[in-house]
mmCIF file of C-alpha atoms in Angstrom:
data_model
loop_
_atom_site.group_PDB
_atom_site.id
_atom_site.type_symbol
_atom_site.label_atom_id
_atom_site.label_comp_id
_atom_site.label_asym_id
_atom_site.label_seq_id
_atom_site.Cartn_x
_atom_site.Cartn_y
_atom_site.Cartn_z
ATOM 1 C CA MET S 1 -37.174 171.822 34.360
ATOM 2 C CA THR S 2 -33.670 171.148 33.971
ATOM 3 C CA GLN S 3 -32.594 174.798 33.867
ATOM 4 C CA ARG S 4 -34.044 175.298 37.482
ATOM 5 C CA ALA S 5 -32.410 171.974 38.827
ATOM 6 C CA LEU S 6 -28.983 173.123 37.460
ATOM 7 C CA PHE S 7 -29.517 176.669 39.074
ATOM 8 C CA GLN S 8 -30.408 175.220 42.625
ATOM 9 C CA LEU S 9 -27.394 172.895 42.094
ATOM 10 C CA ALA S 10 -25.029 175.696 41.661
ATOM 11 C CA PHE S 11 -26.468 177.452 44.756
ATOM 12 C CA ASN S 12 -26.001 174.186 46.896
ATOM 13 C CA SER S 13 -22.461 174.178 46.037
ATOM 14 C CA ILE S 14 -22.110 177.545 47.812
ATOM 15 C CA CYS S 15 -24.365 177.207 50.689
ATOM 16 C CA LYS S 16 -27.485 175.305 52.027
ATOM 17 C CA THR S 17 -30.281 176.182 49.448
ATOM 18 C CA MET S 18 -34.055 175.264 49.100
ATOM 19 C CA ARG S 19 -36.441 176.044 46.299
ATOM 20 C CA LEU S 20 -40.102 176.729 46.934
ATOM 21 C CA THR S 21 -43.144 176.449 44.628
ATOM 22 C CA SER S 22 -46.752 176.997 45.029
ATOM 23 C CA GLU S 23 -47.176 173.219 44.901
ATOM 24 C CA ASP S 24 -44.545 172.983 47.850
ATOM 25 C CA VAL S 25 -46.727 175.269 49.912
ATOM 26 C CA ARG S 26 -49.966 173.379 49.164
ATOM 27 C CA LYS S 27 -48.353 169.987 50.108
ATOM 28 C CA ASN S 28 -46.843 171.404 53.508
ATOM 29 C CA ILE S 29 -49.330 173.732 54.908
ATOM 30 C CA GLY S 30 -52.366 173.365 52.617
ATOM 31 C CA SER S 31 -53.985 175.503 49.756
ATOM 32 C CA ARG S 32 -55.720 177.963 52.286
ATOM 33 C CA ALA S 33 -52.206 179.481 52.914
ATOM 34 C CA LEU S 34 -52.163 180.976 49.578
ATOM 35 C CA GLN S 35 -55.471 182.873 50.304
ATOM 36 C CA PRO S 36 -55.849 185.849 52.432
ATOM 37 C CA VAL S 37 -57.057 184.072 55.565
ATOM 38 C CA GLY S 38 -53.768 182.133 55.608
ATOM 39 C CA ALA S 39 -51.332 184.835 54.966
ATOM 40 C CA ALA S 40 -50.022 184.858 58.573
ATOM 41 C CA ARG S 41 -49.535 181.144 58.450
ATOM 42 C CA LEU S 42 -47.597 181.512 55.266
ATOM 43 C CA SER S 43 -45.383 184.278 56.517
ATOM 44 C CA ALA S 44 -44.444 182.192 59.603
ATOM 45 C CA TRP S 45 -43.778 179.043 57.485
ATOM 46 C CA LEU S 46 -41.584 181.017 54.879
ATOM 47 C CA SER S 47 -39.753 182.622 58.072
ATOM 48 C CA GLN S 48 -38.957 179.238 59.261
ATOM 49 C CA LYS S 49 -37.648 178.141 55.860
ATOM 50 C CA GLU S 50 -35.285 181.369 55.618
ATOM 51 C CA ASP S 51 -34.088 180.644 58.945
ATOM 52 C CA GLU S 52 -33.207 177.019 58.264
ATOM 53 C CA TYR S 53 -31.642 177.641 54.595
ATOM 54 C CA ARG S 54 -29.181 180.421 53.872
ATOM 55 C CA ILE S 55 -30.857 180.887 50.400
ATOM 56 C CA VAL S 56 -34.310 180.150 49.621
ATOM 57 C CA LEU S 57 -35.322 180.355 45.822
ATOM 58 C CA TYR S 58 -38.941 181.217 45.321
ATOM 59 C CA GLN S 59 -40.319 179.864 42.025
ATOM 60 C CA SER S 60 -43.209 181.969 40.940
ATOM 61 C CA ASP S 61 -46.203 180.637 38.859
ATOM 62 C CA ALA S 62 -46.540 181.253 35.251
ATOM 63 C CA THR S 63 -49.323 183.805 35.778
ATOM 64 C CA LEU S 64 -49.991 186.720 38.417
ATOM 65 C CA THR S 65 -51.364 184.362 40.972
ATOM 66 C CA PRO S 66 -51.227 185.068 44.889
ATOM 67 C CA TRP S 67 -48.193 183.047 45.179
ATOM 68 C CA THR S 68 -46.405 185.068 42.455
ATOM 69 C CA LEU S 69 -47.190 188.353 44.221
ATOM 70 C CA ARG S 70 -45.926 186.643 47.362
ATOM 71 C CA CYS S 71 -42.633 185.803 45.654
ATOM 72 C CA LEU S 72 -42.012 189.238 44.399
ATOM 73 C CA ARG S 73 -42.716 190.771 47.899
ATOM 74 C CA GLN S 74 -40.609 188.221 49.606
ATOM 75 C CA ALA S 75 -37.445 188.194 47.418
ATOM 76 C CA ASP S 76 -34.354 190.267 47.959
ATOM 77 C CA CYS S 77 -33.564 189.784 44.186
ATOM 78 C CA VAL S 78 -36.208 189.130 41.340
ATOM 79 C CA LEU S 79 -34.832 187.241 38.418
ATOM 80 C CA MET S 80 -36.725 187.747 35.157
ATOM 81 C CA VAL S 81 -35.747 184.806 32.802
ATOM 82 C CA GLY S 82 -36.331 184.865 29.097
ATOM 83 C CA TYR S 83 -35.012 183.335 25.752
ATOM 84 C CA GLY S 84 -32.148 185.328 24.317
ATOM 85 C CA ASP S 85 -32.883 184.638 20.781
ATOM 86 C CA GLU S 86 -36.567 185.891 21.072
ATOM 87 C CA ALA S 87 -37.964 189.324 21.241
ATOM 88 C CA PRO S 88 -39.506 190.087 24.814
ATOM 89 C CA ASP S 89 -43.216 189.110 25.006
ATOM 90 C CA PHE S 90 -44.889 190.722 27.983
ATOM 91 C CA ASN S 91 -47.258 188.606 30.004
ATOM 92 C CA ASP S 92 -49.300 189.707 33.073
ATOM 93 C CA ILE S 93 -46.198 189.402 35.308
ATOM 94 C CA GLY S 94 -43.918 191.415 32.984
ATOM 95 C CA LYS S 95 -46.803 194.166 32.791
ATOM 96 C CA PHE S 96 -47.233 194.181 36.679
ATOM 97 C CA LEU S 97 -43.346 194.728 36.905
ATOM 98 C CA LEU S 98 -43.419 197.602 34.511
ATOM 99 C CA GLY S 99 -45.773 199.459 36.668
ATOM 100 C CA THR S 100 -44.514 198.529 40.086
ATOM 101 C CA ALA S 101 -40.850 197.734 39.881
ATOM 102 C CA ASP S 102 -39.855 200.803 41.445
ATOM 103 C CA LYS S 103 -41.934 199.864 44.453
ATOM 104 C CA LEU S 104 -40.405 196.391 45.037
ATOM 105 C CA ARG S 105 -37.580 196.443 47.558
ATOM 106 C CA GLY S 106 -35.664 193.767 45.957
ATOM 107 C CA ARG S 107 -33.004 194.105 43.042
ATOM 108 C CA LYS S 108 -34.273 193.109 39.684
ATOM 109 C CA ASP S 109 -32.006 191.190 37.183
ATOM 110 C CA LEU S 110 -32.567 189.865 33.793
ATOM 111 C CA VAL S 111 -31.485 186.380 32.994
ATOM 112 C CA LEU S 112 -31.248 185.491 29.034
ATOM 113 C CA LEU S 113 -31.052 181.768 28.229
ATOM 114 C CA HIS S 114 -29.105 180.971 24.778
ATOM 115 C CA LYS S 115 -28.596 177.848 22.895
ATOM 116 C CA LEU S 116 -24.935 176.807 22.548
ATOM 117 C CA SER S 117 -25.314 176.371 18.859
ATOM 118 C CA GLY S 118 -27.358 179.315 18.410
ATOM 119 C CA PRO S 119 -26.574 182.978 17.761
ATOM 120 C CA ASN S 120 -24.855 185.082 20.441
ATOM 121 C CA VAL S 121 -27.391 187.553 22.226
ATOM 122 C CA LEU S 122 -28.761 189.233 18.999
ATOM 123 C CA THR S 123 -31.708 190.827 21.098
ATOM 124 C CA THR S 124 -30.002 191.801 24.166
ATOM 125 C CA ARG S 125 -30.419 195.520 23.755
ATOM 126 C CA THR S 126 -34.092 195.011 23.040
ATOM 127 C CA TRP S 127 -34.586 193.272 26.316
ATOM 128 C CA ILE S 128 -32.712 195.865 28.286
ATOM 129 C CA ASP S 129 -34.528 198.732 26.671
ATOM 130 C CA ALA S 130 -37.979 196.873 27.283
ATOM 131 C CA HIS S 131 -37.059 196.540 30.993
ATOM 132 C CA PRO S 132 -35.521 199.803 32.108
ATOM 133 C CA TRP S 133 -35.936 198.716 35.789
ATOM 134 C CA ILE S 134 -33.355 195.891 35.792
ATOM 135 C CA SER S 135 -29.997 196.434 37.522
ATOM 136 C CA LEU S 136 -28.012 193.775 35.876
ATOM 137 C CA HIS S 137 -28.369 191.284 33.092
ATOM 138 C CA HIS S 138 -26.716 187.717 32.706
ATOM 139 C CA HIS S 139 -26.155 185.556 29.789
ATOM 140 C CA ILE S 140 -26.804 181.581 30.353
ATOM 141 C CA ALA S 141 -25.490 179.132 27.698
ATOM 142 C CA CYS S 142 -27.861 176.009 27.858
ATOM 143 C CA PRO S 143 -27.711 172.724 25.982
ATOM 144 C CA ASP S 144 -30.163 172.640 22.904
ATOM 145 C CA ARG S 145 -32.143 169.836 24.516
ATOM 146 C CA MET S 146 -33.413 172.355 27.197
ATOM 147 C CA PHE S 147 -35.180 174.422 24.550
ATOM 148 C CA HIS S 148 -37.106 171.264 23.272
ATOM 149 C CA THR S 149 -40.644 171.585 24.259
ATOM 150 C CA ARG S 150 -42.640 169.469 21.760
ATOM 151 C CA LEU S 151 -43.992 166.082 22.831
ATOM 152 C CA PRO S 152 -42.579 163.092 20.983
ATOM 153 C CA ARG S 153 -44.575 161.518 18.351
ATOM 154 C CA LEU S 154 -46.889 158.541 19.002
ATOM 155 C CA SER S 155 -45.426 155.050 18.494
ATOM 156 C CA GLN S 156 -47.215 152.450 16.203
ATOM 157 C CA SER S 157 -48.622 151.085 19.519
ATOM 158 C CA GLY S 158 -50.265 154.430 20.420
ATOM 159 C CA LEU S 159 -47.992 154.989 23.360
ATOM 160 C CA ARG S 160 -45.428 157.742 23.447
ATOM 161 C CA PRO S 161 -41.888 156.409 23.879
ATOM 162 C CA ARG S 162 -40.363 156.725 27.130
ATOM 163 C CA ALA S 163 -38.006 159.981 27.394
ATOM 164 C CA ALA S 164 -34.284 159.095 27.121
ATOM 165 C CA THR S 165 -32.541 159.425 30.506
ATOM 166 C CA MET S 166 -30.587 162.680 30.937
ATOM 167 C CA ASP S 167 -27.048 162.552 32.241
ATOM 168 C CA PHE S 168 -27.645 164.976 35.318
ATOM 169 C CA PRO S 169 -24.451 166.091 37.158
ATOM 170 C CA HIS S 170 -24.212 165.346 40.876
ATOM 171 C CA THR S 171 -21.859 168.335 41.474
ATOM 172 C CA ALA S 172 -21.933 171.874 40.085
ATOM 173 C CA ASP S 173 -19.312 172.813 37.312
ATOM 174 C CA LYS S 174 -17.614 175.946 38.795
ATOM 175 C CA HIS S 175 -16.950 177.227 35.343
ATOM 176 C CA SER S 176 -20.559 176.883 34.101
ATOM 177 C CA ASP S 177 -22.848 180.051 33.667
ATOM 178 C CA PHE S 178 -25.122 178.851 36.288
ATOM 179 C CA SER S 179 -22.401 178.802 38.780
ATOM 180 C CA ARG S 180 -21.375 182.144 37.785
ATOM 181 C CA LEU S 181 -24.859 183.495 38.189
ATOM 182 C CA ALA S 182 -25.024 181.933 41.615
ATOM 183 C CA ARG S 183 -21.655 183.495 42.639
ATOM 184 C CA ILE S 184 -22.709 186.900 41.460
ATOM 185 C CA LEU S 185 -25.966 186.856 43.240
ATOM 186 C CA THR S 186 -24.482 185.583 46.654
ATOM 187 C CA GLY S 187 -21.619 188.157 46.365
ATOM 188 C CA THR S 188 -18.728 185.371 46.091
ATOM 189 C CA ALA S 189 -18.024 186.270 42.198
ATOM 190 C CA VAL S 190 -14.527 186.436 41.063
ATOM 191 C CA GLY S 191 -13.510 189.540 39.125
ATOM 192 C CA LEU S 192 -10.375 190.089 37.112
ATOM 193 C CA VAL S 193 -9.110 193.508 36.127
ATOM 194 C CA LEU S 194 -6.172 193.652 33.546
ATOM 195 C CA GLY S 195 -3.826 196.667 33.288
ATOM 196 C CA GLY S 196 -1.963 198.325 30.473
ATOM 197 C CA GLY S 197 1.601 198.119 29.495
ATOM 198 C CA GLY S 198 1.517 198.157 25.538
ATOM 199 C CA ALA S 199 2.791 194.804 24.166
ATOM 200 C CA ARG S 200 3.637 193.490 27.719
ATOM 201 C CA GLY S 201 -0.109 193.278 28.120
ATOM 202 C CA PHE S 202 -0.229 190.143 26.197
ATOM 203 C CA SER S 203 1.260 188.558 29.261
ATOM 204 C CA HIS S 204 -2.511 188.694 30.594
ATOM 205 C CA VAL S 205 -2.996 185.680 28.399
ATOM 206 C CA GLY S 206 -0.687 183.659 30.275
ATOM 207 C CA MET S 207 -2.156 184.730 33.638
ATOM 208 C CA ILE S 208 -5.687 183.784 32.482
ATOM 209 C CA GLU S 209 -4.308 180.370 31.496
ATOM 210 C CA SER S 210 -2.766 179.936 34.983
ATOM 211 C CA LEU S 211 -6.003 180.935 36.611
ATOM 212 C CA LEU S 212 -7.936 178.258 34.706
ATOM 213 C CA GLU S 213 -5.278 175.644 35.503
ATOM 214 C CA GLU S 214 -5.847 176.418 39.109
ATOM 215 C CA GLY S 215 -9.500 175.996 38.718
ATOM 216 C CA ILE S 216 -10.313 179.523 39.605
ATOM 217 C CA PRO S 217 -13.391 180.866 37.652
ATOM 218 C CA ILE S 218 -13.676 184.269 35.962
ATOM 219 C CA ASP S 219 -16.984 185.616 36.498
ATOM 220 C CA MET S 220 -16.459 189.226 35.380
ATOM 221 C CA ILE S 221 -13.594 190.982 33.645
ATOM 222 C CA GLY S 222 -12.398 194.250 32.747
ATOM 223 C CA GLY S 223 -9.354 196.487 32.041
ATOM 224 C CA VAL S 224 -7.707 199.554 30.767
ATOM 225 C CA SER S 225 -5.254 200.100 27.814
ATOM 226 C CA MET S 226 -4.244 196.803 26.590
ATOM 227 C CA GLY S 227 -5.848 195.105 29.217
ATOM 228 C CA ALA S 228 -9.054 196.307 27.929
ATOM 229 C CA PHE S 229 -8.547 194.573 24.673
ATOM 230 C CA VAL S 230 -7.364 191.252 26.189
ATOM 231 C CA SER S 231 -10.264 191.097 28.638
ATOM 232 C CA ALA S 232 -12.647 192.098 25.621
ATOM 233 C CA LEU S 233 -11.367 189.117 23.805
ATOM 234 C CA TRP S 234 -11.865 186.770 26.703
ATOM 235 C CA ALA S 235 -15.399 188.057 27.480
ATOM 236 C CA LEU S 236 -16.266 187.411 24.091
ATOM 237 C CA TYR S 237 -14.812 184.088 23.291
ATOM 238 C CA ARG S 238 -13.980 182.585 26.575
ATOM 239 C CA ASP S 239 -11.682 180.179 24.630
ATOM 240 C CA LEU S 240 -7.987 180.520 25.519
ATOM 241 C CA PRO S 241 -6.652 179.172 22.157
ATOM 242 C CA GLU S 242 -8.921 181.624 20.222
ATOM 243 C CA VAL S 243 -7.865 184.624 22.538
ATOM 244 C CA ARG S 244 -4.131 183.627 21.928
ATOM 245 C CA ARG S 245 -4.683 183.490 18.256
ATOM 246 C CA ARG S 246 -6.380 186.742 18.001
ATOM 247 C CA CYS S 247 -3.630 188.414 20.187
ATOM 248 C CA LYS S 248 -1.037 187.110 17.868
ATOM 249 C CA ILE S 249 -2.843 188.240 14.712
ATOM 250 C CA TRP S 250 -3.244 191.774 16.239
ATOM 251 C CA ALA S 251 0.624 191.963 17.410
ATOM 252 C CA GLN S 252 1.758 191.015 13.956
ATOM 253 C CA SER S 253 -0.507 193.494 12.257
ATOM 254 C CA MET S 254 0.681 196.230 14.383
ATOM 255 C CA GLY S 255 4.221 195.159 14.256
ATOM 256 C CA ASN S 256 4.229 195.161 10.564
ATOM 257 C CA PRO S 257 6.672 197.957 9.197
ATOM 258 C CA TRP S 258 4.713 198.597 6.168
ATOM 259 C CA ASN S 259 1.419 199.167 8.260
ATOM 260 C CA VAL S 260 3.435 201.509 10.601
ATOM 261 C CA PHE S 261 4.486 203.524 7.521
ATOM 262 C CA ARG S 262 0.996 203.732 6.285
ATOM 263 C CA GLU S 263 -0.459 205.210 9.415
ATOM 264 C CA ILE S 264 1.987 208.035 9.548
ATOM 265 C CA THR S 265 0.225 211.331 8.832
ATOM 266 C CA TYR S 266 0.635 215.113 9.342
ATOM 267 C CA PRO S 267 0.963 215.346 13.169
ATOM 268 C CA TYR S 268 -1.856 217.811 13.863
ATOM 269 C CA MET S 269 -3.315 215.647 16.494
ATOM 270 C CA ALA S 270 -1.110 212.517 16.576
ATOM 271 C CA LEU S 271 1.529 210.936 14.771
ATOM 272 C CA PHE S 272 -0.533 208.246 13.154
ATOM 273 C CA SER S 273 -3.998 208.428 11.637
ATOM 274 C CA GLY S 274 -5.338 205.522 13.507
ATOM 275 C CA LYS S 275 -7.270 204.011 10.619
ATOM 276 C CA LEU S 276 -5.541 200.851 10.539
ATOM 277 C CA TYR S 277 -5.404 200.748 14.317
ATOM 278 C CA ASN S 278 -9.274 200.952 14.315
ATOM 279 C CA GLN S 279 -9.403 198.245 11.795
ATOM 280 C CA PHE S 280 -7.253 195.825 13.821
ATOM 281 C CA VAL S 281 -9.179 196.459 16.988
ATOM 282 C CA ARG S 282 -12.304 196.012 15.185
ATOM 283 C CA ALA S 283 -11.180 192.731 13.493
ATOM 284 C CA GLY S 284 -10.159 191.428 16.818
ATOM 285 C CA VAL S 285 -13.458 191.805 18.737
ATOM 286 C CA GLY S 286 -15.889 192.243 15.721
ATOM 287 C CA ASP S 287 -18.988 194.410 15.694
ATOM 288 C CA VAL S 288 -20.539 193.610 18.907
ATOM 289 C CA GLN S 289 -21.915 195.451 21.681
ATOM 290 C CA ILE S 290 -20.601 195.155 25.296
ATOM 291 C CA GLU S 291 -24.175 193.906 26.321
ATOM 292 C CA GLN S 292 -23.771 190.863 24.123
ATOM 293 C CA LEU S 293 -20.679 189.600 25.952
ATOM 294 C CA TRP S 294 -21.142 186.398 27.680
ATOM 295 C CA ILE S 295 -19.677 187.566 31.119
ATOM 296 C CA PRO S 296 -19.977 191.180 32.503
ATOM 297 C CA TYR S 297 -17.266 193.384 31.089
ATOM 298 C CA PHE S 298 -16.080 196.982 31.467
ATOM 299 C CA CYS S 299 -13.293 199.238 30.179
ATOM 300 C CA ALA S 300 -12.069 202.572 31.535
ATOM 301 C CA SER S 301 -11.063 205.651 29.414
ATOM 302 C CA CYS S 302 -10.073 209.146 29.947
ATOM 303 C CA ASP S 303 -12.533 211.782 28.862
ATOM 304 C CA ILE S 304 -10.371 214.922 27.936
ATOM 305 C CA THR S 305 -13.235 217.020 27.179
ATOM 306 C CA ASP S 306 -14.430 216.851 30.898
ATOM 307 C CA VAL S 307 -11.352 215.662 32.192
ATOM 308 C CA ALA S 308 -13.024 212.707 33.983
ATOM 309 C CA LEU S 309 -12.822 208.993 34.250
ATOM 310 C CA ARG S 310 -15.417 207.105 32.239
ATOM 311 C CA VAL S 311 -16.170 203.514 32.597
ATOM 312 C CA HIS S 312 -17.946 201.757 29.839
ATOM 313 C CA THR S 313 -20.391 198.909 30.420
ATOM 314 C CA ARG S 314 -22.448 199.209 27.198
ATOM 315 C CA GLY S 315 -22.150 200.368 23.692
ATOM 316 C CA ASP S 316 -19.716 199.267 20.899
ATOM 317 C CA LEU S 317 -17.169 197.096 22.242
ATOM 318 C CA TRP S 318 -14.325 197.924 19.601
ATOM 319 C CA ARG S 319 -14.856 201.580 20.007
ATOM 320 C CA TYR S 320 -14.548 201.928 23.772
ATOM 321 C CA ALA S 321 -11.752 199.167 23.908
ATOM 322 C CA ARG S 322 -10.002 201.267 21.125
ATOM 323 C CA ALA S 323 -10.579 204.383 23.227
ATOM 324 C CA SER S 324 -9.001 202.754 26.322
ATOM 325 C CA MET S 325 -5.991 201.908 24.055
ATOM 326 C CA THR S 326 -5.461 205.515 22.774
ATOM 327 C CA VAL S 327 -1.851 206.654 23.565
ATOM 328 C CA VAL S 328 -1.924 210.541 23.403
ATOM 329 C CA GLY S 329 0.265 211.693 20.735
ATOM 330 C CA TYR S 330 0.560 208.447 18.656
ATOM 331 C CA PHE S 331 -3.239 208.058 17.921
ATOM 332 C CA PRO S 332 -6.132 210.595 17.718
ATOM 333 C CA PRO S 333 -8.932 210.362 20.476
ATOM 334 C CA ILE S 334 -12.115 208.386 19.971
ATOM 335 C CA CYS S 335 -15.307 210.515 19.757
ATOM 336 C CA ASP S 336 -17.913 208.960 21.859
ATOM 337 C CA PRO S 337 -21.158 208.946 19.754
ATOM 338 C CA GLU S 338 -23.272 209.312 22.957
ATOM 339 C CA ASP S 339 -22.219 212.917 23.732
ATOM 340 C CA GLY S 340 -19.495 213.772 21.337
ATOM 341 C CA HIS S 341 -16.665 213.861 24.125
ATOM 342 C CA LEU S 342 -13.105 212.622 23.187
ATOM 343 C CA LEU S 343 -11.834 209.627 24.864
ATOM 344 C CA VAL S 344 -8.146 208.449 25.287
ATOM 345 C CA ASP S 345 -6.245 205.861 27.290
ATOM 346 C CA GLY S 346 -7.678 205.259 30.581
ATOM 347 C CA GLY S 347 -4.260 204.702 32.253
ATOM 348 C CA TYR S 348 -3.983 208.557 32.451
ATOM 349 C CA MET S 349 -6.262 208.706 35.131
ATOM 350 C CA VAL S 350 -6.870 205.124 36.581
ATOM 351 C CA THR S 351 -4.575 203.942 39.476
ATOM 352 C CA LYS S 352 -6.974 201.570 41.047
ATOM 353 C CA MET S 353 -9.928 200.204 39.378
ATOM 354 C CA SER S 354 -13.011 198.129 40.674
ATOM 355 C CA PRO S 355 -14.596 195.202 38.673
ATOM 356 C CA LEU S 356 -17.993 196.519 39.770
ATOM 357 C CA PRO S 357 -18.074 200.319 38.718
ATOM 358 C CA HIS S 358 -20.802 202.373 40.053
ATOM 359 C CA HIS S 359 -20.309 204.954 37.534
ATOM 360 C CA HIS S 360 -20.700 204.160 33.736
ATOM 361 C CA ARG S 361 -21.789 205.228 30.533
#
């Protein structure tokens, strides 16, 4: 499969990598190695390969075979791969993981494949809810030809035409989703955290442009205050002209004197009502969930109900980005639909932030 080859190519660009299948085992040490009588020999052979290669990718069978069970026990990280535009369909491997996932020593991650021309992750929440044992989920954009499984029609001569030769890269694209996943799994990912600063926060767009010009990939992103908004735009679109365009629209809307006048209200909680503010933020990022973003994203807010820092990695993108941008006295707090707590700008509590938060909600 082309996806597997691209995945291995991405790992090879980081370190020496080998991919093993049950067929490789049969060719090298015989089919008896997959039986209980050959377990010791198989363990010794796998240990030899793990000493020879820094990373070994164990590709399981399509069903729950002895080799699949060996892969699940041997791996430090188990990747469950599915199609992002389809609902999860449990086979015997999925059912086995549901009952024994907590007993496996390795980390369990979910990888969802998506078409470039298809919808953007419509069933992510369904996949996550159906697999409560996963640690992280990853979105991978694949060419549409990778999803074609039908055989070509017979020609007039009765023979199937030869498949067209696919242009296959010899080196991994460091900005591809496969390379991003490989870096995350190997602990070499690049995370970008954007701070606040009001209108000055739009300078983050120029910094992102500079990173891309230098060939530095952005594997995960997050921020606080205005940085939460700009980072949300990048995680959603991953297109610099589109991010710049939406930032410009947002700045023009917020700077319009008529909009400012319409927002003024009786200052019971804040000087402005926040209705237009909500609309502008929502228009910028749309009605998507944080789980739907192409790359891992987080934003931070201050919970004034519990006086605590909140780091958001799932839920409504616009709502939590807006919460992270809520300046006390100017705009009313955002009510978290999960617990009813009031959230304001995370800059009131954040001095240092990590792109891999441990506590999130």
